[in-house]
C-alpha positions in Angstrom: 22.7 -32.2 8.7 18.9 -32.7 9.2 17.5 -33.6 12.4 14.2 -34.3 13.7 11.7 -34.1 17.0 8.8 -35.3 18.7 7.1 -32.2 19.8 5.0 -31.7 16.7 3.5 -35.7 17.4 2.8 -34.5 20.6 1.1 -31.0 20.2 -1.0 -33.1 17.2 -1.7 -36.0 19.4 -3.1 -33.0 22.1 -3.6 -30.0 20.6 -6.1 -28.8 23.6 -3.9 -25.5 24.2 -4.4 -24.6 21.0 -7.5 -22.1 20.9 -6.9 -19.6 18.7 -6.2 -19.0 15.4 -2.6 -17.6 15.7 -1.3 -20.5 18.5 -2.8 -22.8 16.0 -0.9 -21.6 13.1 2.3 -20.7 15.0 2.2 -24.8 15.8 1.6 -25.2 12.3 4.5 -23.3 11.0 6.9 -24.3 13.6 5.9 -28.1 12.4 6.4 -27.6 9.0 10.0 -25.8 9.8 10.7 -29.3 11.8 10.0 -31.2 8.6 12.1 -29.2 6.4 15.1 -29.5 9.3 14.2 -33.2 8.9 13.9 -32.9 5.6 10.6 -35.0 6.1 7.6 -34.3 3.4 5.2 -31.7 5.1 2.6 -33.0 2.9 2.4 -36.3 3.9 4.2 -35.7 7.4 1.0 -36.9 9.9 1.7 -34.9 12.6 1.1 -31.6 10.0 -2.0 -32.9 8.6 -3.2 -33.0 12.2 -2.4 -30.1 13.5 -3.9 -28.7 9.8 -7.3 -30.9 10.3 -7.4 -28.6 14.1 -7.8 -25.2 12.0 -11.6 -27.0 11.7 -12.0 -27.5 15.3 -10.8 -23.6 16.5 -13.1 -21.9 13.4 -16.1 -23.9 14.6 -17.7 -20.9 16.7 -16.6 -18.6 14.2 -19.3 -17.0 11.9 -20.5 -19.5 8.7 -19.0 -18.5 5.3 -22.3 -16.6 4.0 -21.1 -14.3 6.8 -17.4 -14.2 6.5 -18.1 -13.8 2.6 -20.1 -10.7 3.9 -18.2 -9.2 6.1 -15.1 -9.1 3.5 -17.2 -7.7 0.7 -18.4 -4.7 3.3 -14.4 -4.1 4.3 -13.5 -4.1 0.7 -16.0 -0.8 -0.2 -15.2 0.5 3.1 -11.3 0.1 2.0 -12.3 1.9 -1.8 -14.0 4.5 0.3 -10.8 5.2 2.1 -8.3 5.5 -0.1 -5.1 3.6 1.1 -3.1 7.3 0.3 -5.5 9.3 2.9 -4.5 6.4 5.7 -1.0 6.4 5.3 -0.6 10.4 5.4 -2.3 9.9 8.7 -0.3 6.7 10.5 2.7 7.5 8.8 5.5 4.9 7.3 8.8 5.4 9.1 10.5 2.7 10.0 7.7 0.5 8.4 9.0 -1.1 5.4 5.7 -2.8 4.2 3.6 0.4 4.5 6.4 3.0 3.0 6.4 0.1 -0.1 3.0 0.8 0.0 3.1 4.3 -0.2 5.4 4.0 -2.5 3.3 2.2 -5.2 -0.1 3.6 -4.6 1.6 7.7 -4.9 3.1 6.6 -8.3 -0.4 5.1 -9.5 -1.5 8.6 -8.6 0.7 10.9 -10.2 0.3 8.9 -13.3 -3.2 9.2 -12.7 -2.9 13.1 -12.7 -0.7 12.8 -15.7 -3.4 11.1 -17.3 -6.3 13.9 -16.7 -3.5 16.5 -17.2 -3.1 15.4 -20.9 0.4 15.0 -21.1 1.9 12.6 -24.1 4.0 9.7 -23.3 7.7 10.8 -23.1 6.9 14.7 -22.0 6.6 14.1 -18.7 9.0 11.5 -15.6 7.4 9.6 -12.6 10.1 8.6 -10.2 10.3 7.4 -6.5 12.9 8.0 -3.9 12.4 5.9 -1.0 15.2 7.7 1.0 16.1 6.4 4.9 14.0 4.3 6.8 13.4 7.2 9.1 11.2 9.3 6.4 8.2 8.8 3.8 10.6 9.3 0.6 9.2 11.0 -2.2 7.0 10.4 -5.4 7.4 13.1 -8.0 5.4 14.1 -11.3 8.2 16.1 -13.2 7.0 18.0 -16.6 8.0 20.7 -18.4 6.1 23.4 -17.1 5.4 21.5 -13.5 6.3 19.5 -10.6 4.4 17.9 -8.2 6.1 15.9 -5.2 4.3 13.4 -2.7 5.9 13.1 0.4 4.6 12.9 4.1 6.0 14.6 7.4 8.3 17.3 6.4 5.9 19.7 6.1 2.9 18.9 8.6 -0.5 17.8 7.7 -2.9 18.9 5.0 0.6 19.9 3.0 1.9 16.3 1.8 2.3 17.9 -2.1 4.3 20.1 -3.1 4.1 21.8 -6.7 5.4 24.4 -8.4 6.5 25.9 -12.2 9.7 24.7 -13.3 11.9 25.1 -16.7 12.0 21.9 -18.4 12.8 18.0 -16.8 16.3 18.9 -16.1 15.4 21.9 -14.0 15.2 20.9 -9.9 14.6 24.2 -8.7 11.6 25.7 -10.2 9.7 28.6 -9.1 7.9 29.1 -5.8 6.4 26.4 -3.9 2.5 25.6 -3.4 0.7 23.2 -1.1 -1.7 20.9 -0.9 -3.8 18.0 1.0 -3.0 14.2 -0.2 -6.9 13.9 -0.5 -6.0 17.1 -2.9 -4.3 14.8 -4.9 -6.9 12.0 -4.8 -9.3 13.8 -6.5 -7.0 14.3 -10.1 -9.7 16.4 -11.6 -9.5 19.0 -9.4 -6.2 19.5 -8.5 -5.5 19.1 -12.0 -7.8 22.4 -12.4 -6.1 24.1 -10.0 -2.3 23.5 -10.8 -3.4 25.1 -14.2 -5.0 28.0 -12.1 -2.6 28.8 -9.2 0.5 27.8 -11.5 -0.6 29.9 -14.7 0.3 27.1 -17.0 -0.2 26.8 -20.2 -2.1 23.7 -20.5 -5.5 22.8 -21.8 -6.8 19.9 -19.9 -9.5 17.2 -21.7 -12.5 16.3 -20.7 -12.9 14.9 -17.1 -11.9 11.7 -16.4 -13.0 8.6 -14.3 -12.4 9.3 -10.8 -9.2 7.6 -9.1 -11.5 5.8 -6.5 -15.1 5.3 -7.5 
């Protein structure tokens, strides 16, 4: 059954309590939610385009686009300077479904980043994600033959977000003795990639350097 109300006419006909941004938009939405109930056009509904046309009205102090444009170009190389890994070891993402998804996506780009600079052929080698409980991090794992590295935040303390360590094969869960390292370890491929060959004894001859993860 659709139904319809006034309010959104009258917040449009007076819209002088709405001052910021978010009250603005939370009107907005709630209007366009009354026009589906009333399964009115939102396009066309007047009261919508109204309170739409105020967006111009609230943004008038705000900073002129050549600045906005500016500011957004600074926060996106202040972003690729802190890789989105780094901030999320730090904050966490229990009970934070966005930010573990997150997680989630960016610690598979990097383990098939360090696949990548560690050489290994397609089909050698697994990348898998458990996102577990919403109380925990879940875990992103590089699983070869000789090695396995696993990303995973909180269970053991800071500065030790991977684990790695020698194992026998893709079906073996065990492995030998576990090592430690940083998330910013991980970040720079290269590098770690040098020293899981070193610290794990593997037999492994890495290529030439790659392009860094984050330039």
């Amino acid at each position: 059954m659709s139904f319809d109300v006034a309010f959104r006419h009258q917040q449009a006909l007076d819209p002088s309590a709405l001052i910021t941004i978010g009250t603005t938009l939370h009107a907005l939405s709630k209007a366009m939610e009354d026009c589906r109930n009333a399964g009115v056009d939102a396009e066309n509904d007047p009261a919508v385009v109204m309170l739409a046309r105020h967006f111009s009205s609230v943004c008038a102090t705000r900073p002129d686009e050549i600045q906005l444009r500016a500011s957004c170009m600074t926060r996106i190389n202040d972003l690729r300077r802190s890789p989105v890994l780094a901030t999320l070891a730090v904050r966490g993402v229990s009970y934070d479904e966005p930010a573990k998804a997150l997680f989630h996506n960016e610690g598979l780009k990097a383990m098939r980043r360090l696949a990548k600079v560690m050489g290994l052929a397609s089909g050698t080698y697994d990348v898998r994600s458990n996102k577990g409980g919403i109380a925990v991090s879940g875990e992103i794992t590089l699983h070869a033959e000789q090695f396995y590295v696993r990303l995973s935040l909180g269970l053991c303390g800071m500065d030790k977000e991977v684990l790695f360590r020698t194992c026998r094969g893709r079906a073996d869960f065990t492995g030998g003795r576990n090592h430690f390292a940083g998330v910013n370890d991980l970040l720079d491929p290269d590098r770690f990639a040098s020293s899981l060959v070193h610290e794990l004894q593997l037999d492994i001859a890495l290529p030439d350097r790659a392009e860094p993860l984050f330039a």
